[in-house]
Amino acid sequence: MLKRYQCTIGHALLMVDAAVMVLAWCAAYWLRFYMPLKVPPFLEVTKGFPRFASYAAMFPLVAGVWIAVLLWARAYEARSLVGRGIQVVALLQAHAIALLLFIALTYFMGDGHYSRLVIVYFGVLGALAMIG
């Protein structure tokens, strides 16, 4: 019975993970610009606060990149003989590839410049969300 619905369950999990990555992107923006964290002087916001709309415009790209990479990495195929640790490492590798691809695409395609600290926060939050 489980084999029969594995494809459906896998695609549902893929969509949930894409939505979680979009939420991680939002949370990274919020952490960088609105959370009163104590940051060193060289990380303080000096060029003003960017509009959220420019970050929200990246939602389709975030979801698309993570969907494509997770499908490419076969993250949702049944691997009953593989331990949880190996699955976590595989997910983190897929996340790292997706993050690098996302950075490259925003650099070459986007006209906006995104905060490096937002991208670092996004990478950490995304990794935690992927293994959680």
N, C-alpha and C. Protein backbone atom coordinates (compact mmCIF):
# COMPACT_ATOMS: atom_id res chain seq x y z
N MET A 1 0.82 -1.19 0.00
CA MET A 1 0.00 0.00 0.00
C MET A 1 0.86 1.26 0.00
N LEU A 2 1.95 1.24 0.79
CA LEU A 2 2.81 2.42 0.86
C LEU A 2 3.49 2.70 -0.47
N LYS A 3 3.91 1.64 -1.17
CA LYS A 3 4.54 1.83 -2.47
C LYS A 3 3.60 2.52 -3.45
N ARG A 4 2.32 2.21 -3.33
CA ARG A 4 1.33 2.76 -4.25
C ARG A 4 1.22 4.28 -4.10
N TYR A 5 1.38 4.78 -2.88
CA TYR A 5 1.21 6.21 -2.63
C TYR A 5 2.53 6.94 -2.42
N GLN A 6 3.63 6.25 -2.61
CA GLN A 6 4.93 6.87 -2.36
C GLN A 6 5.16 8.11 -3.24
N CYS A 7 4.79 8.02 -4.50
CA CYS A 7 4.99 9.15 -5.41
C CYS A 7 4.17 10.36 -4.94
N THR A 8 2.94 10.12 -4.56
CA THR A 8 2.08 11.21 -4.08
C THR A 8 2.62 11.82 -2.79
N ILE A 9 3.02 10.97 -1.88
CA ILE A 9 3.57 11.45 -0.61
C ILE A 9 4.87 12.20 -0.85
N GLY A 10 5.72 11.67 -1.73
CA GLY A 10 6.98 12.34 -2.04
C GLY A 10 6.77 13.72 -2.63
N HIS A 11 5.82 13.85 -3.56
CA HIS A 11 5.54 15.16 -4.15
C HIS A 11 4.94 16.13 -3.14
N ALA A 12 4.11 15.61 -2.24
CA ALA A 12 3.55 16.47 -1.19
C ALA A 12 4.66 16.97 -0.27
N LEU A 13 5.58 16.08 0.11
CA LEU A 13 6.70 16.50 0.94
C LEU A 13 7.60 17.51 0.22
N LEU A 14 7.76 17.33 -1.07
CA LEU A 14 8.55 18.26 -1.87
C LEU A 14 7.93 19.66 -1.85
N MET A 15 6.62 19.74 -2.00
CA MET A 15 5.94 21.04 -1.96
C MET A 15 6.03 21.67 -0.57
N VAL A 16 5.92 20.85 0.46
CA VAL A 16 6.05 21.36 1.82
C VAL A 16 7.45 21.91 2.04
N ASP A 17 8.46 21.18 1.58
CA ASP A 17 9.83 21.66 1.74
C ASP A 17 10.08 22.94 0.96
N ALA A 18 9.50 23.07 -0.22
CA ALA A 18 9.63 24.31 -0.99
C ALA A 18 8.99 25.47 -0.24
N ALA A 19 7.82 25.24 0.35
CA ALA A 19 7.15 26.29 1.13
C ALA A 19 7.97 26.65 2.37
N VAL A 20 8.57 25.65 2.99
CA VAL A 20 9.41 25.91 4.17
C VAL A 20 10.63 26.75 3.78
N MET A 21 11.19 26.50 2.61
CA MET A 21 12.34 27.29 2.16
C MET A 21 11.93 28.74 1.89
N VAL A 22 10.74 28.95 1.36
CA VAL A 22 10.25 30.32 1.17
C VAL A 22 10.07 31.00 2.52
N LEU A 23 9.55 30.28 3.50
CA LEU A 23 9.41 30.85 4.84
C LEU A 23 10.78 31.13 5.46
N ALA A 24 11.76 30.28 5.19
CA ALA A 24 13.12 30.53 5.69
C ALA A 24 13.69 31.80 5.06
N TRP A 25 13.39 32.04 3.78
CA TRP A 25 13.83 33.26 3.10
C TRP A 25 13.20 34.49 3.78
N CYS A 26 11.91 34.40 4.11
CA CYS A 26 11.23 35.50 4.82
C CYS A 26 11.83 35.71 6.20
N ALA A 27 12.07 34.62 6.91
CA ALA A 27 12.63 34.71 8.26
C ALA A 27 14.03 35.29 8.23
N ALA A 28 14.82 34.97 7.22
CA ALA A 28 16.17 35.51 7.10
C ALA A 28 16.12 37.03 6.90
N TYR A 29 15.19 37.49 6.08
CA TYR A 29 15.02 38.93 5.88
C TYR A 29 14.64 39.59 7.20
N TRP A 30 13.69 39.00 7.91
CA TRP A 30 13.24 39.57 9.17
C TRP A 30 14.36 39.59 10.19
N LEU A 31 15.13 38.50 10.28
CA LEU A 31 16.24 38.45 11.23
C LEU A 31 17.27 39.54 10.93
N ARG A 32 17.55 39.75 9.66
CA ARG A 32 18.59 40.71 9.29
C ARG A 32 18.16 42.15 9.55
N PHE A 33 16.95 42.48 9.18
CA PHE A 33 16.57 43.89 9.18
C PHE A 33 15.66 44.32 10.32
N TYR A 34 15.00 43.39 10.99
CA TYR A 34 14.04 43.81 12.02
C TYR A 34 14.25 43.17 13.38
N MET A 35 15.05 42.14 13.48
CA MET A 35 15.33 41.52 14.76
C MET A 35 16.48 42.26 15.41
N PRO A 36 16.29 42.73 16.62
CA PRO A 36 17.37 43.50 17.26
C PRO A 36 18.50 42.60 17.76
N LEU A 37 19.28 42.05 16.82
CA LEU A 37 20.44 41.24 17.19
C LEU A 37 21.66 42.14 17.38
N LYS A 38 22.51 41.78 18.28
CA LYS A 38 23.75 42.52 18.48
C LYS A 38 24.74 42.05 17.41
N VAL A 39 25.00 42.91 16.44
CA VAL A 39 25.93 42.56 15.37
C VAL A 39 27.15 43.47 15.46
N PRO A 40 28.29 43.00 14.97
CA PRO A 40 29.47 43.86 14.96
C PRO A 40 29.23 45.09 14.09
N PRO A 41 29.97 46.16 14.32
CA PRO A 41 29.75 47.40 13.56
C PRO A 41 29.86 47.23 12.05
N PHE A 42 30.70 46.32 11.58
CA PHE A 42 30.85 46.16 10.14
C PHE A 42 29.67 45.41 9.51
N LEU A 43 28.75 44.87 10.32
CA LEU A 43 27.56 44.20 9.80
C LEU A 43 26.28 45.03 9.98
N GLU A 44 26.40 46.21 10.54
CA GLU A 44 25.23 47.04 10.73
C GLU A 44 24.67 47.53 9.39
N VAL A 45 23.38 47.80 9.39
CA VAL A 45 22.72 48.30 8.19
C VAL A 45 23.12 49.75 7.99
N THR A 46 23.80 50.04 6.90
CA THR A 46 24.27 51.41 6.64
C THR A 46 23.65 52.02 5.40
N LYS A 47 23.12 51.19 4.51
CA LYS A 47 22.58 51.69 3.25
C LYS A 47 21.06 51.76 3.24
N GLY A 48 20.47 51.73 4.40
CA GLY A 48 19.02 51.79 4.49
C GLY A 48 18.40 50.40 4.41
N PHE A 49 17.15 50.33 4.75
CA PHE A 49 16.44 49.06 4.76
C PHE A 49 15.79 48.82 3.40
N PRO A 50 16.09 47.69 2.78
CA PRO A 50 15.47 47.40 1.48
C PRO A 50 14.00 47.06 1.66
N ARG A 51 13.24 47.28 0.61
CA ARG A 51 11.82 46.94 0.66
C ARG A 51 11.66 45.43 0.63
N PHE A 52 10.67 44.94 1.37
CA PHE A 52 10.41 43.51 1.40
C PHE A 52 9.97 43.00 0.03
N ALA A 53 9.39 43.86 -0.76
CA ALA A 53 8.90 43.44 -2.08
C ALA A 53 10.02 42.90 -2.96
N SER A 54 11.22 43.47 -2.84
CA SER A 54 12.32 42.96 -3.65
C SER A 54 12.74 41.57 -3.20
N TYR A 55 12.60 41.28 -1.93
CA TYR A 55 12.89 39.94 -1.42
C TYR A 55 11.74 38.98 -1.71
N ALA A 56 10.51 39.47 -1.65
CA ALA A 56 9.35 38.64 -1.94
C ALA A 56 9.32 38.24 -3.42
N ALA A 57 9.91 39.04 -4.27
CA ALA A 57 9.97 38.70 -5.69
C ALA A 57 10.80 37.44 -5.93
N MET A 58 11.60 37.05 -4.96
CA MET A 58 12.45 35.86 -5.09
C MET A 58 11.72 34.57 -4.69
N PHE A 59 10.49 34.65 -4.20
CA PHE A 59 9.76 33.45 -3.76
C PHE A 59 9.71 32.37 -4.84
N PRO A 60 9.32 32.70 -6.08
CA PRO A 60 9.26 31.64 -7.10
C PRO A 60 10.63 31.04 -7.40
N LEU A 61 11.67 31.86 -7.37
CA LEU A 61 13.01 31.34 -7.63
C LEU A 61 13.46 30.42 -6.50
N VAL A 62 13.21 30.81 -5.27
CA VAL A 62 13.59 29.97 -4.12
C VAL A 62 12.89 28.62 -4.23
N ALA A 63 11.57 28.65 -4.42
CA ALA A 63 10.82 27.40 -4.50
C ALA A 63 11.27 26.55 -5.70
N GLY A 64 11.45 27.18 -6.83
CA GLY A 64 11.83 26.46 -8.03
C GLY A 64 13.20 25.80 -7.94
N VAL A 65 14.16 26.53 -7.41
CA VAL A 65 15.51 25.98 -7.29
C VAL A 65 15.52 24.80 -6.34
N TRP A 66 14.86 24.92 -5.20
CA TRP A 66 14.87 23.81 -4.24
C TRP A 66 14.09 22.62 -4.76
N ILE A 67 12.99 22.84 -5.46
CA ILE A 67 12.25 21.73 -6.05
C ILE A 67 13.12 21.01 -7.07
N ALA A 68 13.77 21.77 -7.94
CA ALA A 68 14.60 21.16 -8.98
C ALA A 68 15.77 20.37 -8.40
N VAL A 69 16.44 20.95 -7.43
CA VAL A 69 17.61 20.27 -6.86
C VAL A 69 17.20 19.05 -6.04
N LEU A 70 16.13 19.16 -5.28
CA LEU A 70 15.69 18.00 -4.49
C LEU A 70 15.20 16.86 -5.39
N LEU A 71 14.57 17.20 -6.51
CA LEU A 71 14.19 16.16 -7.46
C LEU A 71 15.43 15.55 -8.11
N TRP A 72 16.37 16.40 -8.48
CA TRP A 72 17.61 15.92 -9.10
C TRP A 72 18.39 15.02 -8.15
N ALA A 73 18.39 15.37 -6.87
CA ALA A 73 19.12 14.59 -5.86
C ALA A 73 18.35 13.36 -5.40
N ARG A 74 17.14 13.18 -5.92
CA ARG A 74 16.29 12.04 -5.54
C ARG A 74 16.09 11.97 -4.02
N ALA A 75 15.79 13.10 -3.45
CA ALA A 75 15.67 13.19 -1.99
C ALA A 75 14.44 12.48 -1.45
N TYR A 76 13.46 12.23 -2.29
CA TYR A 76 12.21 11.67 -1.78
C TYR A 76 11.94 10.26 -2.29
N GLU A 77 12.96 9.61 -2.79
CA GLU A 77 12.79 8.21 -3.18
C GLU A 77 12.94 7.33 -1.95
N ALA A 78 12.30 6.17 -1.99
CA ALA A 78 12.35 5.25 -0.86
C ALA A 78 13.74 4.64 -0.75
N ARG A 79 14.32 4.80 0.41
CA ARG A 79 15.63 4.22 0.69
C ARG A 79 15.55 3.54 2.05
N SER A 80 14.96 2.37 2.06
CA SER A 80 14.73 1.71 3.35
C SER A 80 16.01 1.17 3.97
N LEU A 81 17.04 0.92 3.16
CA LEU A 81 18.28 0.35 3.69
C LEU A 81 19.29 1.41 4.11
N VAL A 82 18.98 2.66 3.86
CA VAL A 82 19.90 3.75 4.18
C VAL A 82 19.51 4.33 5.54
N GLY A 83 20.48 4.56 6.39
CA GLY A 83 20.22 5.11 7.71
C GLY A 83 19.83 6.57 7.69
N ARG A 84 19.31 7.03 8.81
CA ARG A 84 18.86 8.42 8.94
C ARG A 84 20.02 9.40 8.76
N GLY A 85 21.20 9.05 9.27
CA GLY A 85 22.36 9.93 9.15
C GLY A 85 22.76 10.16 7.70
N ILE A 86 22.72 9.11 6.90
CA ILE A 86 23.07 9.25 5.48
C ILE A 86 22.02 10.08 4.75
N GLN A 87 20.77 9.91 5.10
CA GLN A 87 19.71 10.72 4.49
C GLN A 87 19.87 12.20 4.84
N VAL A 88 20.24 12.49 6.08
CA VAL A 88 20.44 13.88 6.50
C VAL A 88 21.61 14.49 5.74
N VAL A 89 22.69 13.75 5.59
CA VAL A 89 23.85 14.25 4.85
C VAL A 89 23.47 14.51 3.39
N ALA A 90 22.69 13.61 2.80
CA ALA A 90 22.26 13.79 1.41
C ALA A 90 21.38 15.04 1.28
N LEU A 91 20.49 15.26 2.24
CA LEU A 91 19.65 16.47 2.20
C LEU A 91 20.47 17.74 2.36
N LEU A 92 21.46 17.70 3.25
CA LEU A 92 22.31 18.88 3.44
C LEU A 92 23.16 19.15 2.21
N GLN A 93 23.61 18.11 1.53
CA GLN A 93 24.35 18.30 0.28
C GLN A 93 23.45 18.92 -0.78
N ALA A 94 22.23 18.42 -0.89
CA ALA A 94 21.28 18.99 -1.85
C ALA A 94 20.98 20.45 -1.50
N HIS A 95 20.85 20.74 -0.22
CA HIS A 95 20.60 22.12 0.22
C HIS A 95 21.77 23.02 -0.15
N ALA A 96 22.99 22.55 0.04
CA ALA A 96 24.17 23.34 -0.30
C ALA A 96 24.24 23.60 -1.80
N ILE A 97 23.93 22.60 -2.60
CA ILE A 97 23.92 22.79 -4.06
C ILE A 97 22.85 23.79 -4.45
N ALA A 98 21.66 23.66 -3.87
CA ALA A 98 20.57 24.59 -4.18
C ALA A 98 20.93 26.01 -3.76
N LEU A 99 21.58 26.15 -2.62
CA LEU A 99 21.96 27.48 -2.14
C LEU A 99 22.99 28.12 -3.09
N LEU A 100 23.97 27.34 -3.52
CA LEU A 100 24.96 27.88 -4.46
C LEU A 100 24.32 28.25 -5.79
N LEU A 101 23.41 27.42 -6.27
CA LEU A 101 22.70 27.72 -7.50
C LEU A 101 21.85 28.98 -7.35
N PHE A 102 21.19 29.11 -6.21
CA PHE A 102 20.37 30.30 -5.95
C PHE A 102 21.23 31.56 -5.93
N ILE A 103 22.38 31.50 -5.28
CA ILE A 103 23.27 32.66 -5.23
C ILE A 103 23.73 33.03 -6.64
N ALA A 104 24.10 32.02 -7.42
CA ALA A 104 24.55 32.29 -8.79
C ALA A 104 23.43 32.89 -9.63
N LEU A 105 22.23 32.35 -9.51
CA LEU A 105 21.12 32.89 -10.29
C LEU A 105 20.75 34.30 -9.89
N THR A 106 20.78 34.60 -8.61
CA THR A 106 20.46 35.98 -8.19
C THR A 106 21.56 36.94 -8.64
N TYR A 107 22.78 36.45 -8.74
CA TYR A 107 23.88 37.31 -9.17
C TYR A 107 23.77 37.60 -10.67
N PHE A 108 23.49 36.58 -11.46
CA PHE A 108 23.47 36.76 -12.91
C PHE A 108 22.14 37.27 -13.45
N MET A 109 21.04 36.88 -12.84
CA MET A 109 19.73 37.25 -13.38
C MET A 109 19.10 38.44 -12.68
N GLY A 110 19.34 38.58 -11.41
CA GLY A 110 18.65 39.61 -10.66
C GLY A 110 19.28 40.97 -10.81
N ASP A 111 18.45 41.98 -10.77
CA ASP A 111 18.97 43.34 -10.80
C ASP A 111 19.13 43.89 -9.39
N GLY A 112 18.56 43.20 -8.42
CA GLY A 112 18.67 43.64 -7.03
C GLY A 112 19.89 43.03 -6.37
N HIS A 113 20.39 43.72 -5.39
CA HIS A 113 21.51 43.20 -4.62
C HIS A 113 20.96 42.82 -3.25
N TYR A 114 21.17 41.59 -2.89
CA TYR A 114 20.62 41.08 -1.65
C TYR A 114 21.70 41.02 -0.59
N SER A 115 21.29 41.24 0.62
CA SER A 115 22.21 41.27 1.75
C SER A 115 22.91 39.92 1.90
N ARG A 116 24.21 39.97 2.05
CA ARG A 116 24.97 38.72 2.25
C ARG A 116 24.58 38.06 3.57
N LEU A 117 24.29 38.86 4.56
CA LEU A 117 23.90 38.29 5.85
C LEU A 117 22.53 37.61 5.76
N VAL A 118 21.64 38.15 4.94
CA VAL A 118 20.35 37.48 4.72
C VAL A 118 20.59 36.11 4.09
N ILE A 119 21.51 36.04 3.15
CA ILE A 119 21.79 34.76 2.50
C ILE A 119 22.43 33.78 3.47
N VAL A 120 23.29 34.27 4.36
CA VAL A 120 23.88 33.39 5.38
C VAL A 120 22.79 32.88 6.32
N TYR A 121 21.94 33.79 6.81
CA TYR A 121 20.84 33.38 7.67
C TYR A 121 19.94 32.37 6.95
N PHE A 122 19.67 32.64 5.69
CA PHE A 122 18.83 31.76 4.89
C PHE A 122 19.45 30.37 4.76
N GLY A 123 20.74 30.32 4.54
CA GLY A 123 21.42 29.03 4.43
C GLY A 123 21.33 28.24 5.73
N VAL A 124 21.55 28.90 6.84
CA VAL A 124 21.49 28.21 8.14
C VAL A 124 20.05 27.80 8.48
N LEU A 125 19.11 28.72 8.32
CA LEU A 125 17.71 28.39 8.62
C LEU A 125 17.20 27.29 7.70
N GLY A 126 17.58 27.35 6.44
CA GLY A 126 17.16 26.33 5.48
C GLY A 126 17.72 24.97 5.82
N ALA A 127 18.97 24.93 6.24
CA ALA A 127 19.59 23.65 6.62
C ALA A 127 18.90 23.07 7.84
N LEU A 128 18.62 23.92 8.82
CA LEU A 128 17.91 23.44 10.02
C LEU A 128 16.50 22.95 9.68
N ALA A 129 15.85 23.65 8.77
CA ALA A 129 14.50 23.24 8.37
C ALA A 129 14.52 21.93 7.58
N MET A 130 15.55 21.74 6.77
CA MET A 130 15.62 20.51 5.96
C MET A 130 15.83 19.27 6.82
N ILE A 131 16.61 19.40 7.89
CA ILE A 131 16.86 18.22 8.71
C ILE A 131 15.84 18.05 9.83
N GLY A 132 15.01 19.08 10.01
CA GLY A 132 14.04 19.04 11.10
C GLY A 132 12.81 18.27 10.83
